[in-house]
């Protein structure tokens, strides 16, 4: 089966829509993660690699449904405001659907890989002054009375519905819901989707821990942030549209919102990269949050507990930040075998 619509539409009400717009999203790996505490104790930690989706982020799960329904309704243009990943996904799925895409981004603040994707798929890129929230508000005003246009931000209910599928997959893989689920929160659509996903299956949902960057900690602080700032540009969002649903998810499951510093986020990105998992800074937030909870003694060190971290986007998306976070390790080799042997021996001893 190709894509989440084919696999899960029996749970949804999509009507008799026949032509599905898909790039084969979903079925992302859930792999063991070396925890940020000394190994051999505490909960088991799993990471869901959402960067393995077709455009490298979880956005594709919602975009396949939003674009399928938009095309079926005769819409011709898909529009979104975005910190980058929604834009990349909208561009790809619109291209697939034979529709036009127009993406509005905060000028100068979107990672290069995401801009490249928008360009590759032929979408129109519009830059506005100000953060994501300004872009979305302006776009929503401009959308009024445009019958051929479809807004594919997470205010589009099909987006959230599609993103529920990640929760279904976790339950399939684990045989139950995890005890704790740690997820980055920007506009708060994805945490809402996971919560609905577990509820739709009728399983006991995990405790939801929403991770945010200190400079954009709207949920942690319980207020809008006028000028959000963080190295994790994907979650540089100050006025989460789904604030109320995210609050419900956390309140109902006795979870929490936790903020981490940019430094902690970059350290988490490095710790993950050094175990082979390359995620963008926003997606390293759950690992940073887990480390912080453990250091503060707020995480039960119970080996029966299962924690799932949601790694929302691929590390290749934000090469600029990664190139600053990871120093190159290079040496000159003169082509002589004995020199190479010495270099390799050095590597074996390198810790
Ligand atoms: C990698 O692309 O908002 O809390 O416009 O790209 O559902 O907003 C991206 C968000 C987490 C936060 N991780 O999810 C956009 C956009 C990554 C992201 C989030 C985003 P939400």
CSV table of N, CA and C in Angstrom, one decimal, residues 211-308:
chain,number,residue,atom,x,y,z
A,211,UNK,N,7.9,20.2,23.8
A,211,UNK,CA,9.2,20.8,23.9
A,211,UNK,C,9.3,22.1,23.1
A,212,UNK,N,9.8,23.2,23.7
A,212,UNK,CA,9.9,24.5,23.0
A,212,UNK,C,11.3,25.1,23.2
A,213,UNK,N,11.6,26.0,22.3
A,213,UNK,CA,12.9,26.8,22.5
A,213,UNK,C,12.6,27.9,23.5
A,214,UNK,N,13.5,28.2,24.3
A,214,UNK,CA,13.3,29.3,25.3
A,214,UNK,C,12.9,30.6,24.7
A,215,UNK,N,13.4,30.9,23.5
A,215,UNK,CA,13.0,32.2,22.9
A,215,UNK,C,11.7,32.2,22.2
A,216,UNK,N,11.0,31.0,22.2
A,216,UNK,CA,9.7,30.9,21.5
A,216,UNK,C,8.8,30.1,22.3
A,217,UNK,N,8.8,30.3,23.7
A,217,UNK,CA,8.2,29.3,24.6
A,217,UNK,C,6.8,29.8,24.9
A,218,UNK,N,6.0,29.9,23.9
A,218,UNK,CA,4.6,30.4,24.1
A,218,UNK,C,3.7,29.6,25.0
A,219,UNK,N,3.9,28.3,24.9
A,219,UNK,CA,3.0,27.4,25.7
A,219,UNK,C,3.6,27.3,27.1
A,220,UNK,N,4.9,27.2,27.2
A,220,UNK,CA,5.5,27.2,28.6
A,220,UNK,C,5.1,28.4,29.4
A,221,UNK,N,5.2,29.6,28.7
A,221,UNK,CA,4.9,30.8,29.4
A,221,UNK,C,3.4,31.2,29.4
A,222,UNK,N,2.6,30.5,28.6
A,222,UNK,CA,1.2,30.7,28.6
A,222,UNK,C,0.8,32.1,28.0
A,223,UNK,N,1.6,32.5,27.1
A,223,UNK,CA,1.3,33.8,26.4
A,223,UNK,C,1.9,33.9,25.0
A,224,UNK,N,1.4,34.7,24.2
A,224,UNK,CA,2.0,34.9,22.9
A,224,UNK,C,3.3,35.6,23.0
A,225,UNK,N,4.2,35.2,22.1
A,225,UNK,CA,5.6,35.8,22.1
A,225,UNK,C,5.6,36.7,20.9
A,226,UNK,N,5.8,38.0,21.0
A,226,UNK,CA,5.7,38.9,19.9
A,226,UNK,C,6.9,38.7,18.9
A,227,UNK,N,8.1,38.6,19.4
A,227,UNK,CA,9.3,38.4,18.6
A,227,UNK,C,10.0,37.1,18.9
A,228,UNK,N,9.5,36.0,18.5
A,228,UNK,CA,10.1,34.7,18.8
A,228,UNK,C,11.5,34.7,18.1
A,229,UNK,N,12.5,34.0,18.9
A,229,UNK,CA,13.8,33.9,18.3
A,229,UNK,C,14.4,32.6,18.8
A,230,UNK,N,14.9,31.8,17.9
A,230,UNK,CA,15.7,30.6,18.3
A,230,UNK,C,16.4,30.1,17.1
A,231,UNK,N,17.5,29.3,17.4
A,231,UNK,CA,18.3,28.7,16.3
A,231,UNK,C,17.4,27.6,15.6
A,232,UNK,N,16.4,27.1,16.3
A,232,UNK,CA,15.5,26.1,15.7
A,232,UNK,C,14.4,26.8,14.9
A,233,UNK,N,14.8,27.2,13.7
A,233,UNK,CA,13.9,28.1,12.9
A,233,UNK,C,12.5,27.5,12.6
A,234,UNK,N,12.4,26.2,12.6
A,234,UNK,CA,11.2,25.6,12.3
A,234,UNK,C,10.1,25.9,13.4
A,235,UNK,N,10.6,26.1,14.6
A,235,UNK,CA,9.6,26.3,15.7
A,235,UNK,C,9.8,27.8,16.2
A,236,UNK,N,10.2,28.6,15.3
A,236,UNK,CA,10.3,30.1,15.7
A,236,UNK,C,8.9,30.7,15.5
A,237,UNK,N,8.0,30.4,16.4
A,237,UNK,CA,6.6,30.7,16.3
A,237,UNK,C,6.1,31.2,17.6
A,238,UNK,N,5.4,32.4,17.6
A,238,UNK,CA,5.0,33.0,18.9
A,238,UNK,C,3.6,32.9,19.2
A,239,UNK,N,2.7,32.6,18.2
A,239,UNK,CA,1.3,32.6,18.5
A,239,UNK,C,0.7,31.3,18.0
A,240,UNK,N,0.8,30.2,18.7
A,240,UNK,CA,0.3,28.9,18.2
A,240,UNK,C,-1.2,28.9,18.0
A,241,UNK,N,-1.5,28.6,16.7
A,241,UNK,CA,-2.9,28.5,16.3
A,241,UNK,C,-3.7,27.5,17.2
A,242,UNK,N,-3.1,26.3,17.4
A,242,UNK,CA,-3.7,25.2,18.1
A,242,UNK,C,-3.4,25.2,19.6
A,243,UNK,N,-3.2,26.4,20.2
A,243,UNK,CA,-2.8,26.5,21.6
A,243,UNK,C,-3.7,25.7,22.5
A,244,UNK,N,-5.0,25.9,22.3
A,244,UNK,CA,-6.1,25.4,23.2
A,244,UNK,C,-6.0,23.8,23.1
A,245,UNK,N,-5.9,23.3,21.9
A,245,UNK,CA,-5.9,21.8,21.8
A,245,UNK,C,-4.6,21.2,22.4
A,246,UNK,N,-3.5,21.9,22.3
A,246,UNK,CA,-2.2,21.5,22.9
A,246,UNK,C,-2.3,21.5,24.4
A,247,UNK,N,-3.0,22.5,24.9
A,247,UNK,CA,-3.1,22.6,26.4
A,247,UNK,C,-4.0,21.4,26.9
A,248,UNK,N,-5.0,21.1,26.1
A,248,UNK,CA,-5.9,20.0,26.5
A,248,UNK,C,-5.1,18.7,26.5
A,249,UNK,N,-4.2,18.5,25.5
A,249,UNK,CA,-3.5,17.3,25.4
A,249,UNK,C,-2.6,17.1,26.6
A,250,UNK,N,-2.0,18.2,27.0
A,250,UNK,CA,-1.0,18.2,28.1
A,250,UNK,C,-1.8,18.0,29.5
A,251,UNK,N,-2.9,18.8,29.6
A,251,UNK,CA,-3.6,18.7,30.8
A,251,UNK,C,-4.3,17.4,31.1
A,252,UNK,N,-4.9,16.8,30.0
A,252,UNK,CA,-5.6,15.6,30.1
A,252,UNK,C,-4.7,14.4,30.5
A,253,UNK,N,-3.4,14.5,30.0
A,253,UNK,CA,-2.5,13.4,30.2
A,253,UNK,C,-1.5,13.6,31.3
A,254,UNK,N,-1.7,14.7,32.1
A,254,UNK,CA,-0.8,15.1,33.1
A,254,UNK,C,0.7,15.2,32.6
A,255,UNK,N,0.8,15.9,31.5
A,255,UNK,CA,2.1,16.1,30.9
A,255,UNK,C,2.6,17.5,31.2
A,256,UNK,N,3.4,18.1,30.4
A,256,UNK,CA,4.0,19.4,30.6
A,256,UNK,C,4.5,20.0,29.4
A,257,UNK,N,4.7,21.3,29.4
A,257,UNK,CA,5.5,22.0,28.4
A,257,UNK,C,6.8,22.4,29.0
A,258,UNK,N,7.9,22.1,28.3
A,258,UNK,CA,9.2,22.4,28.8
A,258,UNK,C,10.1,23.2,27.8
A,259,UNK,N,10.7,24.2,28.3
A,259,UNK,CA,11.6,25.0,27.3
A,259,UNK,C,13.1,24.6,27.5
A,260,UNK,N,13.8,24.6,26.4
A,260,UNK,CA,15.2,24.3,26.5
A,260,UNK,C,15.9,25.5,25.7
A,261,UNK,N,17.2,25.7,26.1
A,261,UNK,CA,17.9,26.8,25.4
A,261,UNK,C,18.5,26.3,24.1
A,262,UNK,N,18.8,27.3,23.3
A,262,UNK,CA,19.4,27.0,21.9
A,262,UNK,C,20.6,26.1,22.1
A,263,UNK,N,21.4,26.4,23.2
A,263,UNK,CA,22.6,25.6,23.4
A,263,UNK,C,22.3,24.2,23.7
A,264,UNK,N,21.3,23.9,24.5
A,264,UNK,CA,20.8,22.6,24.8
A,264,UNK,C,20.3,21.9,23.5
A,265,UNK,N,19.6,22.6,22.7
A,265,UNK,CA,19.1,22.1,21.4
A,265,UNK,C,20.3,21.6,20.5
A,266,UNK,N,21.3,22.5,20.4
A,266,UNK,CA,22.4,22.2,19.5
A,266,UNK,C,23.2,21.0,20.1
A,267,UNK,N,23.4,20.9,21.4
A,267,UNK,CA,24.0,19.8,22.1
A,267,UNK,C,23.2,18.5,21.8
A,268,UNK,N,21.9,18.6,21.9
A,268,UNK,CA,21.1,17.4,21.6
A,268,UNK,C,21.2,17.0,20.1
A,269,UNK,N,21.3,18.0,19.2
A,269,UNK,CA,21.5,17.6,17.8
A,269,UNK,C,22.8,16.9,17.6
A,270,UNK,N,23.8,17.3,18.3
A,270,UNK,CA,25.1,16.6,18.2
A,270,UNK,C,25.1,15.2,18.9
A,271,UNK,N,24.5,15.1,20.0
A,271,UNK,CA,24.4,13.8,20.7
A,271,UNK,C,23.7,12.8,19.8
A,272,UNK,N,22.6,13.2,19.1
A,272,UNK,CA,21.9,12.3,18.2
A,272,UNK,C,22.7,12.0,17.0
A,273,UNK,N,23.4,13.0,16.4
A,273,UNK,CA,24.2,12.8,15.2
A,273,UNK,C,25.3,11.8,15.5
A,274,UNK,N,25.8,11.9,16.7
A,274,UNK,CA,26.9,11.0,17.1
A,274,UNK,C,26.4,9.5,17.4
A,275,UNK,N,25.1,9.3,17.3
A,275,UNK,CA,24.6,8.0,17.3
A,275,UNK,C,23.9,7.7,16.0
A,276,UNK,N,24.3,8.5,15.0
A,276,UNK,CA,23.8,8.2,13.6
A,276,UNK,C,22.5,8.8,13.2
A,277,UNK,N,21.9,9.6,14.1
A,277,UNK,CA,20.5,10.1,13.8
A,277,UNK,C,20.7,11.6,13.6
A,278,UNK,N,20.5,12.0,12.3
A,278,UNK,CA,20.7,13.4,11.9
A,278,UNK,C,19.3,14.1,11.8
A,279,UNK,N,19.0,15.0,12.8
A,279,UNK,CA,17.8,15.7,12.8
A,279,UNK,C,18.1,17.2,12.7
A,280,UNK,N,17.1,18.0,12.3
A,280,UNK,CA,17.2,19.4,12.3
A,280,UNK,C,17.1,19.9,13.7
A,281,UNK,N,17.5,21.2,14.0
A,281,UNK,CA,17.5,21.6,15.4
A,281,UNK,C,16.2,21.5,16.1
A,282,UNK,N,15.1,21.9,15.5
A,282,UNK,CA,13.8,21.8,16.1
A,282,UNK,C,13.5,20.4,16.6
A,283,UNK,N,13.9,19.4,15.8
A,283,UNK,CA,13.6,18.0,16.0
A,283,UNK,C,14.5,17.4,17.1
A,284,UNK,N,15.6,18.2,17.5
A,284,UNK,CA,16.5,17.7,18.5
A,284,UNK,C,15.9,18.1,19.9
A,285,UNK,N,14.9,19.0,19.9
A,285,UNK,CA,14.3,19.5,21.1
A,285,UNK,C,13.8,18.4,22.1
A,286,UNK,N,13.1,17.4,21.6
A,286,UNK,CA,12.7,16.3,22.5
A,286,UNK,C,13.8,15.7,23.2
A,287,UNK,N,14.9,15.5,22.6
A,287,UNK,CA,16.1,14.8,23.2
A,287,UNK,C,16.6,15.8,24.3
A,288,UNK,N,16.7,17.1,24.0
A,288,UNK,CA,17.2,18.1,24.9
A,288,UNK,C,16.2,18.1,26.2
A,289,UNK,N,14.9,18.0,25.9
A,289,UNK,CA,14.0,18.1,27.0
A,289,UNK,C,14.1,16.8,27.9
A,290,UNK,N,14.3,15.7,27.2
A,290,UNK,CA,14.5,14.4,28.0
A,290,UNK,C,15.7,14.5,28.9
A,291,UNK,N,16.8,15.1,28.4
A,291,UNK,CA,18.0,15.2,29.2
A,291,UNK,C,17.7,16.2,30.4
A,292,UNK,N,17.0,17.2,30.1
A,292,UNK,CA,16.7,18.2,31.2
A,292,UNK,C,15.8,17.6,32.3
A,293,UNK,N,14.8,16.9,31.9
A,293,UNK,CA,13.9,16.2,32.8
A,293,UNK,C,14.7,15.3,33.7
A,294,UNK,N,15.6,14.5,33.1
A,294,UNK,CA,16.4,13.6,33.8
A,294,UNK,C,17.3,14.3,34.8
A,295,UNK,N,18.0,15.3,34.4
A,295,UNK,CA,18.9,16.0,35.2
A,295,UNK,C,18.2,16.7,36.4
A,296,UNK,N,17.0,17.1,36.2
A,296,UNK,CA,16.2,17.7,37.3
A,296,UNK,C,15.5,16.7,38.2
A,297,UNK,N,15.8,15.4,37.9
A,297,UNK,CA,15.1,14.4,38.7
A,297,UNK,C,13.6,14.2,38.5
A,298,UNK,N,13.1,14.7,37.4
A,298,UNK,CA,11.7,14.7,37.1
A,298,UNK,C,11.3,13.5,36.3
A,299,UNK,N,12.2,12.7,35.9
A,299,UNK,CA,11.9,11.5,35.1
A,299,UNK,C,12.0,10.3,35.9
A,300,UNK,N,10.9,9.5,36.1
A,300,UNK,CA,11.0,8.3,36.8
A,300,UNK,C,12.0,7.3,36.2
A,301,UNK,N,13.0,6.8,36.9
A,301,UNK,CA,14.0,5.9,36.3
A,301,UNK,C,13.5,4.5,36.4
A,302,UNK,N,12.3,4.2,35.8
A,302,UNK,CA,11.7,3.0,35.8
A,302,UNK,C,11.8,2.3,34.5
A,303,UNK,N,12.5,1.1,34.5
A,303,UNK,CA,12.8,0.4,33.3
A,303,UNK,C,11.6,-0.2,32.6
A,304,UNK,N,10.4,-0.1,33.2
A,304,UNK,CA,9.2,-0.6,32.5
A,304,UNK,C,8.6,0.5,31.7
A,305,UNK,N,9.0,1.7,31.8
A,305,UNK,CA,8.4,2.8,31.1
A,305,UNK,C,9.0,2.9,29.7
A,306,UNK,N,8.1,3.4,28.8
A,306,UNK,CA,8.5,3.5,27.4
A,306,UNK,C,8.3,5.0,27.0
A,307,UNK,N,9.4,5.6,26.5
A,307,UNK,CA,9.4,7.0,26.0
A,307,UNK,C,9.5,7.0,24.5
A,308,UNK,N,8.7,7.8,23.8
A,308,UNK,CA,8.9,8.0,22.4
A,308,UNK,C,9.2,9.5,22.1
